[in-house]
mmCIF file of C-alpha atoms in Angstrom:
data_model
loop_
_atom_site.group_PDB
_atom_site.id
_atom_site.type_symbol
_atom_site.label_atom_id
_atom_site.label_comp_id
_atom_site.label_asym_id
_atom_site.label_seq_id
_atom_site.Cartn_x
_atom_site.Cartn_y
_atom_site.Cartn_z
ATOM 1 C CA UNK A 1 94.197 24.353 47.455
ATOM 2 C CA UNK A 2 92.418 26.324 50.164
ATOM 3 C CA UNK A 3 94.252 24.329 52.830
ATOM 4 C CA UNK A 4 97.585 25.248 51.252
ATOM 5 C CA UNK A 5 96.611 28.930 51.236
ATOM 6 C CA UNK A 6 95.540 28.777 54.874
ATOM 7 C CA UNK A 7 98.796 27.097 55.837
ATOM 8 C CA UNK A 8 100.794 29.775 54.023
ATOM 9 C CA UNK A 9 98.921 32.548 55.764
ATOM 10 C CA UNK A 10 99.512 30.903 59.110
ATOM 11 C CA UNK A 11 103.256 30.853 58.487
ATOM 12 C CA UNK A 12 103.189 34.526 57.543
ATOM 13 C CA UNK A 13 101.232 35.326 60.677
ATOM 14 C CA UNK A 14 103.793 33.622 62.899
ATOM 15 C CA UNK A 15 106.821 35.514 61.567
ATOM 16 C CA UNK A 16 107.988 38.778 63.107
ATOM 17 C CA UNK A 17 110.217 40.980 60.960
ATOM 18 C CA UNK A 18 112.686 43.381 62.570
ATOM 19 C CA UNK A 19 114.350 46.230 60.675
ATOM 20 C CA UNK A 20 118.045 46.686 61.494
ATOM 21 C CA UNK A 21 120.810 49.000 60.304
ATOM 22 C CA UNK A 22 124.515 48.603 59.634
ATOM 23 C CA UNK A 23 125.588 49.687 63.118
ATOM 24 C CA UNK A 24 124.670 46.854 65.454
ATOM 25 C CA UNK A 25 125.113 48.825 68.665
ATOM 26 C CA UNK A 26 122.472 51.333 67.495
ATOM 27 C CA UNK A 27 119.919 48.623 66.671
ATOM 28 C CA UNK A 28 120.440 45.999 69.355
ATOM 29 C CA UNK A 29 117.894 47.529 71.768
ATOM 30 C CA UNK A 30 115.121 47.286 69.149
ATOM 31 C CA UNK A 31 116.112 43.723 68.322
ATOM 32 C CA UNK A 32 116.072 42.782 72.014
ATOM 33 C CA UNK A 33 112.553 44.213 72.362
ATOM 34 C CA UNK A 34 111.431 42.098 69.410
ATOM 35 C CA UNK A 35 113.005 38.950 70.865
ATOM 36 C CA UNK A 36 111.350 39.521 74.237
ATOM 37 C CA UNK A 37 107.940 40.208 72.669
ATOM 38 C CA UNK A 38 107.904 37.755 69.770
ATOM 39 C CA UNK A 39 105.405 35.482 71.565
ATOM 40 C CA UNK A 40 106.830 32.417 69.881
ATOM 41 C CA UNK A 41 106.802 33.890 66.373
ATOM 42 C CA UNK A 42 109.707 33.255 64.059
ATOM 43 C CA UNK A 43 112.140 36.158 63.743
ATOM 44 C CA UNK A 44 113.394 37.570 60.466
ATOM 45 C CA UNK A 45 116.125 40.212 60.457
ATOM 46 C CA UNK A 46 115.426 42.728 57.670
ATOM 47 C CA UNK A 47 118.161 44.989 56.368
ATOM 48 C CA UNK A 48 117.776 47.481 53.520
ATOM 49 C CA UNK A 49 121.160 47.812 51.894
ATOM 50 C CA UNK A 50 121.935 51.156 50.264
ATOM 51 C CA UNK A 51 124.728 50.800 47.695
ATOM 52 C CA UNK A 52 127.236 53.602 48.095
ATOM 53 C CA UNK A 53 126.806 56.245 45.359
ATOM 54 C CA UNK A 54 130.576 56.786 45.332
ATOM 55 C CA UNK A 55 133.520 54.431 44.832
ATOM 56 C CA UNK A 56 136.960 54.969 46.437
ATOM 57 C CA UNK A 57 139.819 55.083 43.939
ATOM 58 C CA UNK A 58 143.398 55.935 45.022
ATOM 59 C CA UNK A 59 142.219 57.641 48.192
ATOM 60 C CA UNK A 60 139.536 59.722 46.474
ATOM 61 C CA UNK A 61 135.853 58.935 46.073
ATOM 62 C CA UNK A 62 134.195 59.229 42.679
ATOM 63 C CA UNK A 63 130.615 58.881 41.473
ATOM 64 C CA UNK A 64 129.965 55.221 40.709
ATOM 65 C CA UNK A 65 128.809 56.116 37.191
ATOM 66 C CA UNK A 66 132.227 57.595 36.407
ATOM 67 C CA UNK A 67 134.283 54.613 37.606
ATOM 68 C CA UNK A 68 135.150 51.583 35.484
ATOM 69 C CA UNK A 69 132.928 48.518 35.896
ATOM 70 C CA UNK A 70 135.648 46.314 37.342
ATOM 71 C CA UNK A 71 136.351 48.739 40.200
ATOM 72 C CA UNK A 72 132.649 49.147 40.899
ATOM 73 C CA UNK A 73 132.106 45.385 40.903
ATOM 74 C CA UNK A 74 135.024 44.842 43.283
ATOM 75 C CA UNK A 75 133.781 47.490 45.707
ATOM 76 C CA UNK A 76 130.208 46.200 45.592
ATOM 77 C CA UNK A 77 131.555 42.773 46.472
ATOM 78 C CA UNK A 78 133.241 44.215 49.564
ATOM 79 C CA UNK A 79 129.988 45.949 50.536
ATOM 80 C CA UNK A 80 128.063 42.695 50.223
ATOM 81 C CA UNK A 81 130.611 40.784 52.297
ATOM 82 C CA UNK A 82 130.539 43.404 55.056
ATOM 83 C CA UNK A 83 126.731 43.435 55.093
ATOM 84 C CA UNK A 84 126.707 39.658 55.396
ATOM 85 C CA UNK A 85 129.017 39.857 58.428
ATOM 86 C CA UNK A 86 126.740 42.432 60.059
ATOM 87 C CA UNK A 87 123.651 40.270 59.534
ATOM 88 C CA UNK A 88 125.457 37.254 60.927
ATOM 89 C CA UNK A 89 126.190 39.276 64.059
ATOM 90 C CA UNK A 90 122.473 39.953 64.475
ATOM 91 C CA UNK A 91 121.719 36.268 63.997
ATOM 92 C CA UNK A 92 124.296 35.413 66.655
ATOM 93 C CA UNK A 93 122.548 37.717 69.113
ATOM 94 C CA UNK A 94 119.267 35.906 68.432
ATOM 95 C CA UNK A 95 120.932 32.524 68.841
ATOM 96 C CA UNK A 96 122.392 33.527 72.213
ATOM 97 C CA UNK A 97 118.862 34.319 73.314
ATOM 98 C CA UNK A 98 117.751 30.863 72.218
ATOM 99 C CA UNK A 99 115.872 32.121 69.150
ATOM 100 C CA UNK A 100 116.396 30.693 65.667
ATOM 101 C CA UNK A 101 116.233 33.617 63.246
ATOM 102 C CA UNK A 102 116.662 34.180 59.541
ATOM 103 C CA UNK A 103 117.858 37.173 57.556
ATOM 104 C CA UNK A 104 116.539 39.125 54.586
ATOM 105 C CA UNK A 105 118.634 41.722 52.785
ATOM 106 C CA UNK A 106 117.047 43.995 50.184
ATOM 107 C CA UNK A 107 119.024 46.426 48.036
ATOM 108 C CA UNK A 108 117.437 49.827 47.493
ATOM 109 C CA UNK A 109 118.509 53.463 47.452
ATOM 110 C CA UNK A 110 115.828 54.527 49.955
ATOM 111 C CA UNK A 111 115.584 52.683 53.283
ATOM 112 C CA UNK A 112 112.011 53.698 54.056
ATOM 113 C CA UNK A 113 110.762 52.894 50.549
ATOM 114 C CA UNK A 114 112.640 49.614 50.678
ATOM 115 C CA UNK A 115 110.887 48.702 53.921
ATOM 116 C CA UNK A 116 107.433 49.502 52.568
ATOM 117 C CA UNK A 117 108.061 47.614 49.320
ATOM 118 C CA UNK A 118 109.352 44.599 51.241
ATOM 119 C CA UNK A 119 106.272 44.580 53.465
ATOM 120 C CA UNK A 120 104.116 44.465 50.348
ATOM 121 C CA UNK A 121 106.169 41.854 48.499
ATOM 122 C CA UNK A 122 106.576 39.478 51.441
ATOM 123 C CA UNK A 123 103.080 40.092 52.827
ATOM 124 C CA UNK A 124 104.461 40.947 56.232
ATOM 125 C CA UNK A 125 101.881 40.998 59.035
ATOM 126 C CA UNK A 126 104.105 41.812 62.041
ATOM 127 C CA UNK A 127 106.913 44.340 61.909
ATOM 128 C CA UNK A 128 109.247 46.116 64.342
ATOM 129 C CA UNK A 129 111.392 49.169 63.619
ATOM 130 C CA UNK A 130 112.910 52.105 65.450
ATOM 131 C CA UNK A 131 110.860 55.198 66.207
ATOM 132 C CA UNK A 132 114.048 57.240 66.641
ATOM 133 C CA UNK A 133 117.675 56.903 67.671
ATOM 134 C CA UNK A 134 118.157 55.779 71.289
ATOM 135 C CA UNK A 135 119.571 59.196 72.252
ATOM 136 C CA UNK A 136 116.155 60.765 71.604
ATOM 137 C CA UNK A 137 114.347 58.504 74.066
ATOM 138 C CA UNK A 138 112.471 59.945 77.045
ATOM 139 C CA UNK A 139 109.868 58.517 79.394
ATOM 140 C CA UNK A 140 107.202 60.811 77.925
ATOM 141 C CA UNK A 141 108.097 59.986 74.343
ATOM 142 C CA UNK A 142 105.011 59.090 72.308
ATOM 143 C CA UNK A 143 105.656 60.462 68.814
ATOM 144 C CA UNK A 144 107.728 59.076 65.987
ATOM 145 C CA UNK A 145 110.848 61.212 65.701
ATOM 146 C CA UNK A 146 112.270 59.466 62.660
ATOM 147 C CA UNK A 147 111.289 60.508 59.130
ATOM 148 C CA UNK A 148 111.732 56.890 58.051
ATOM 149 C CA UNK A 149 109.371 55.701 60.800
ATOM 150 C CA UNK A 150 106.749 58.284 59.843
ATOM 151 C CA UNK A 151 106.976 57.316 56.168
ATOM 152 C CA UNK A 152 106.585 53.609 56.925
ATOM 153 C CA UNK A 153 103.710 54.282 59.334
ATOM 154 C CA UNK A 154 101.828 56.184 56.634
ATOM 155 C CA UNK A 155 102.707 54.114 53.559
ATOM 156 C CA UNK A 156 102.856 50.490 54.755
ATOM 157 C CA UNK A 157 99.879 48.239 53.836
ATOM 158 C CA UNK A 158 96.885 48.253 56.140
ATOM 159 C CA UNK A 159 97.214 44.587 57.075
ATOM 160 C CA UNK A 160 100.639 45.019 58.704
ATOM 161 C CA UNK A 161 100.863 45.690 62.426
ATOM 162 C CA UNK A 162 103.936 47.834 63.148
ATOM 163 C CA UNK A 163 105.622 48.301 66.525
ATOM 164 C CA UNK A 164 107.870 51.358 66.792
ATOM 165 C CA UNK A 165 110.463 51.171 69.551
ATOM 166 C CA UNK A 166 113.219 53.315 70.981
ATOM 167 C CA UNK A 167 115.947 52.243 73.388
ATOM 168 C CA UNK A 168 114.145 48.962 74.000
ATOM 169 C CA UNK A 169 110.796 50.606 74.788
ATOM 170 C CA UNK A 170 107.581 50.483 72.798
ATOM 171 C CA UNK A 171 106.711 54.008 71.654
ATOM 172 C CA UNK A 172 103.826 53.483 69.263
ATOM 173 C CA UNK A 173 101.873 50.658 67.637
ATOM 174 C CA UNK A 174 100.108 51.057 64.334
ATOM 175 C CA UNK A 175 97.460 48.381 64.447
ATOM 176 C CA UNK A 176 96.543 46.408 61.348
ATOM 177 C CA UNK A 177 93.253 47.403 59.738
ATOM 178 C CA UNK A 178 92.329 43.962 58.458
ATOM 179 C CA UNK A 179 88.558 44.418 58.823
ATOM 180 C CA UNK A 180 88.526 47.366 56.414
ATOM 181 C CA UNK A 181 90.361 45.438 53.740
ATOM 182 C CA UNK A 182 88.165 42.391 54.252
ATOM 183 C CA UNK A 183 85.079 44.546 53.766
ATOM 184 C CA UNK A 184 86.608 45.927 50.579
ATOM 185 C CA UNK A 185 87.267 42.394 49.364
ATOM 186 C CA UNK A 186 83.633 41.408 49.919
ATOM 187 C CA UNK A 187 82.473 44.510 48.039
ATOM 188 C CA UNK A 188 84.823 43.707 45.176
ATOM 189 C CA UNK A 189 83.614 40.128 45.016
ATOM 190 C CA UNK A 190 79.964 41.180 44.862
ATOM 191 C CA UNK A 191 80.702 43.807 42.229
ATOM 192 C CA UNK A 192 82.540 41.325 40.016
ATOM 193 C CA UNK A 193 79.765 38.757 40.419
ATOM 194 C CA UNK A 194 76.724 41.030 39.936
ATOM 195 C CA UNK A 195 77.764 44.129 37.998
ATOM 196 C CA UNK A 196 80.515 43.182 35.564
ATOM 197 C CA UNK A 197 78.424 40.573 33.670
ATOM 198 C CA UNK A 198 75.703 43.200 33.157
ATOM 199 C CA UNK A 199 78.290 45.744 32.001
ATOM 200 C CA UNK A 200 79.603 43.315 29.386
ATOM 201 C CA UNK A 201 76.065 42.542 28.241
ATOM 202 C CA UNK A 202 75.173 46.244 27.921
ATOM 203 C CA UNK A 203 78.336 46.972 25.955
ATOM 204 C CA UNK A 204 77.564 44.128 23.537
ATOM 205 C CA UNK A 205 73.976 45.345 23.162
ATOM 206 C CA UNK A 206 75.153 48.895 22.508
ATOM 207 C CA UNK A 207 77.461 47.713 19.746
ATOM 208 C CA UNK A 208 74.559 45.765 18.211
ATOM 209 C CA UNK A 209 72.313 48.822 18.449
ATOM 210 C CA UNK A 210 74.883 51.006 16.720
ATOM 211 C CA UNK A 211 75.264 48.516 13.865
ATOM 212 C CA UNK A 212 71.469 48.307 13.423
ATOM 213 C CA UNK A 213 71.019 52.063 13.461
ATOM 214 C CA UNK A 214 73.865 52.548 10.963
ATOM 215 C CA UNK A 215 72.325 49.996 8.578
ATOM 216 C CA UNK A 216 68.878 51.601 8.746
ATOM 217 C CA UNK A 217 70.298 55.042 8.026
ATOM 218 C CA UNK A 218 72.270 53.797 5.031
ATOM 219 C CA UNK A 219 69.290 51.906 3.541
ATOM 220 C CA UNK A 220 66.712 54.654 4.068
ATOM 221 C CA UNK A 221 66.069 57.340 1.472
ATOM 222 C CA UNK A 222 65.038 60.063 3.870
ATOM 223 C CA UNK A 223 65.576 63.510 2.427
ATOM 224 C CA UNK A 224 65.409 65.287 5.765
ATOM 225 C CA UNK A 225 68.531 66.887 7.140
ATOM 226 C CA UNK A 226 70.539 64.371 9.153
ATOM 227 C CA UNK A 227 70.184 64.589 12.878
ATOM 228 C CA UNK A 228 73.199 65.316 15.028
ATOM 229 C CA UNK A 229 74.914 62.073 16.011
ATOM 230 C CA UNK A 230 74.541 62.976 19.652
ATOM 231 C CA UNK A 231 70.794 62.467 19.365
ATOM 232 C CA UNK A 232 71.198 58.711 18.849
ATOM 233 C CA UNK A 233 70.355 56.926 22.095
ATOM 234 C CA UNK A 234 71.648 53.501 23.009
ATOM 235 C CA UNK A 235 72.529 51.595 26.160
ATOM 236 C CA UNK A 236 75.652 52.716 28.096
ATOM 237 C CA UNK A 237 75.529 56.220 26.584
ATOM 238 C CA UNK A 238 76.230 59.419 28.457
ATOM 239 C CA UNK A 239 76.571 59.202 32.176
ATOM 240 C CA UNK A 240 75.777 55.489 32.140
ATOM 241 C CA UNK A 241 78.895 54.658 30.151
ATOM 242 C CA UNK A 242 81.040 57.006 32.222
ATOM 243 C CA UNK A 243 79.764 55.437 35.396
ATOM 244 C CA UNK A 244 80.493 51.937 34.120
ATOM 245 C CA UNK A 245 84.010 52.945 33.129
ATOM 246 C CA UNK A 246 84.459 54.409 36.579
ATOM 247 C CA UNK A 247 83.228 51.225 38.210
ATOM 248 C CA UNK A 248 85.505 49.058 36.070
ATOM 249 C CA UNK A 249 88.546 51.208 36.851
ATOM 250 C CA UNK A 250 87.614 51.207 40.530
ATOM 251 C CA UNK A 251 87.388 47.436 40.448
ATOM 252 C CA UNK A 252 90.895 47.174 39.050
ATOM 253 C CA UNK A 253 92.173 49.502 41.755
ATOM 254 C CA UNK A 254 90.399 47.577 44.512
ATOM 255 C CA UNK A 255 91.681 44.303 43.146
ATOM 256 C CA UNK A 256 95.264 45.587 43.178
ATOM 257 C CA UNK A 257 94.823 46.816 46.758
ATOM 258 C CA UNK A 258 93.395 43.560 48.014
ATOM 259 C CA UNK A 259 96.129 41.526 46.343
ATOM 260 C CA UNK A 260 98.832 43.706 47.855
ATOM 261 C CA UNK A 261 97.245 43.385 51.282
ATOM 262 C CA UNK A 262 96.960 39.587 50.892
ATOM 263 C CA UNK A 263 93.276 39.686 51.692
ATOM 264 C CA UNK A 264 92.894 36.003 50.808
ATOM 265 C CA UNK A 265 94.540 35.223 54.161
ATOM 266 C CA UNK A 266 91.986 34.615 56.869
#
């Protein structure tokens, strides 16, 4: 089982994803940079398809929600066919350069959010996208001019290395922070192994203590005024219980983070 996991991670490590748009001439320079710097990795062309919010009817465009389903379905079919032709053009460029590539098309209203979600879902380790339109390129350019690029740089998972290019030049590289996530995984593992069993034991003991105390109070014939319930002490009370709840919730959060960042890959 471990060998299968290692093999899967190795495949993911060898694949380089490249984000492309609908206009090939605007994206070809970034694709060429990726092809020239792939270092033998497999290439995957990634396109985030944004369905048009409007549908043309008799020369006028209407909101898709106001148009009949048949017209919407027909127009969406044309969009899909055109997108397929565009992706095939990108694949042809790769083939001419002697590189076998594959394509991945994801439908989403937001391009930048679609990119980030795809990186998470496909556990992408190597990624290339534009830092800005080619017209913004200059020799001294070091910053990301694109809002999409900035969003992806900030929101993409820590284990993904991202190269931002412009006009066929590398502008910025956001290195993967694998060591940080690995350290978090070790901490999570230790916490689950050492702390959680004790938490479960303390919770069970506290329930037992409450039952015992309740029985003693009911059976006793003490005439004194009843004490305030807050005076009863038992394991996991007060700050102890709050801290344990915090630790449990933190564990769930850490576990979600490590899964998303495919920390099981070595």
